[in-house]
Tab-separated table of C-alpha atoms in Angstrom:
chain	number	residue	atom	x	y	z
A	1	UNK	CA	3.982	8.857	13.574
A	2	UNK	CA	0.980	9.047	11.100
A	3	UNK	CA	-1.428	6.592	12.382
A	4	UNK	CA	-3.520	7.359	9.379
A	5	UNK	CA	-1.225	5.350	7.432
A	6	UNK	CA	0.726	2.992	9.626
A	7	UNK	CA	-0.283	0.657	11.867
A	8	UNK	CA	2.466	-2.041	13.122
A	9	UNK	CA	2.042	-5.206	12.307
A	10	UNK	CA	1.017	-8.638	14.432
A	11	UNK	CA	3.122	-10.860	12.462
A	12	UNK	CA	6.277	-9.306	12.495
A	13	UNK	CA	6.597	-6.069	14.565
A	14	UNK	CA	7.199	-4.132	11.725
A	15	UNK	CA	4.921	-0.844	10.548
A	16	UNK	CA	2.826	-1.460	7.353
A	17	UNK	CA	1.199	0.751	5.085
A	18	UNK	CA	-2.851	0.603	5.912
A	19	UNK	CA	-4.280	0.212	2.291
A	20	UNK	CA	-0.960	-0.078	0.086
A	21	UNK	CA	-0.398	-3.090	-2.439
A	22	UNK	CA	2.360	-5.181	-1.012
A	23	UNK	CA	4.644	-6.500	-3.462
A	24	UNK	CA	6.355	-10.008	-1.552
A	25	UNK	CA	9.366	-12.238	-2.538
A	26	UNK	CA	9.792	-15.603	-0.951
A	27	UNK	CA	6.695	-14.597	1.187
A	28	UNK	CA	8.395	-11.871	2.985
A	29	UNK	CA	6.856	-8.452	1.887
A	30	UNK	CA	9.910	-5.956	0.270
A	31	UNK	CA	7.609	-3.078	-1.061
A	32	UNK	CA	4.386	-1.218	-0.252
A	33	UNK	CA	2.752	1.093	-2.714
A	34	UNK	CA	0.263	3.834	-1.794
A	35	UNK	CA	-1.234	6.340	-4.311
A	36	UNK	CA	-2.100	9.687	-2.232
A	37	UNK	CA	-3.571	13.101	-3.202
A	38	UNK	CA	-1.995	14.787	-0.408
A	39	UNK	CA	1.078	14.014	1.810
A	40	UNK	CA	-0.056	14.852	5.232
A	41	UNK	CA	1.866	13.054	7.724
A	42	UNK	CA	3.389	10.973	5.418
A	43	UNK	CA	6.929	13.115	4.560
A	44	UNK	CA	7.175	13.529	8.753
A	45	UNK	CA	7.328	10.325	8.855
A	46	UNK	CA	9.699	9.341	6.077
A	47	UNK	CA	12.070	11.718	7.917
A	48	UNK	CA	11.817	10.333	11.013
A	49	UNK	CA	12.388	6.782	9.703
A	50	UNK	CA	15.662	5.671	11.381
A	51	UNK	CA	16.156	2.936	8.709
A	52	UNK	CA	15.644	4.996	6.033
A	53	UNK	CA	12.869	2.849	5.060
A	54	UNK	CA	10.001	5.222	3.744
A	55	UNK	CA	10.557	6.954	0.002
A	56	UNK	CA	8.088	9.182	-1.415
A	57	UNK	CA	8.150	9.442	-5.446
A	58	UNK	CA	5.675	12.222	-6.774
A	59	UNK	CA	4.589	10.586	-10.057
């Protein structure tokens, strides 16, 4: 879902957020930050997130 914004990752399998700041503790990375003017795909996907992983926060 929402290739625009994810793209899995080499490293570890997991999906990451093309273009967000990463914030990382003991080198693993805990939080990804995006700032967007429009949602798009984006609240599909947090839905669809089976770990419950994706939050959007309108600021």
């Amino acid at each position: 879902l929402c290739p625009k914004f994810f793209q899995l990752s080499e490293e570890d399998g997991k999906s990451r957020i093309e273009g967000a700041k990463r914030v990382k503790k003991e080198d693993e990375v805990v939080a990804e930050t995006l700032e967007v003017d429009k949602l798009e795909c984006l609240r599909d996907a947090a839905e669809a997130c089976p770990f419950n992983a994706i939050h959007i926060v309108n600021l």
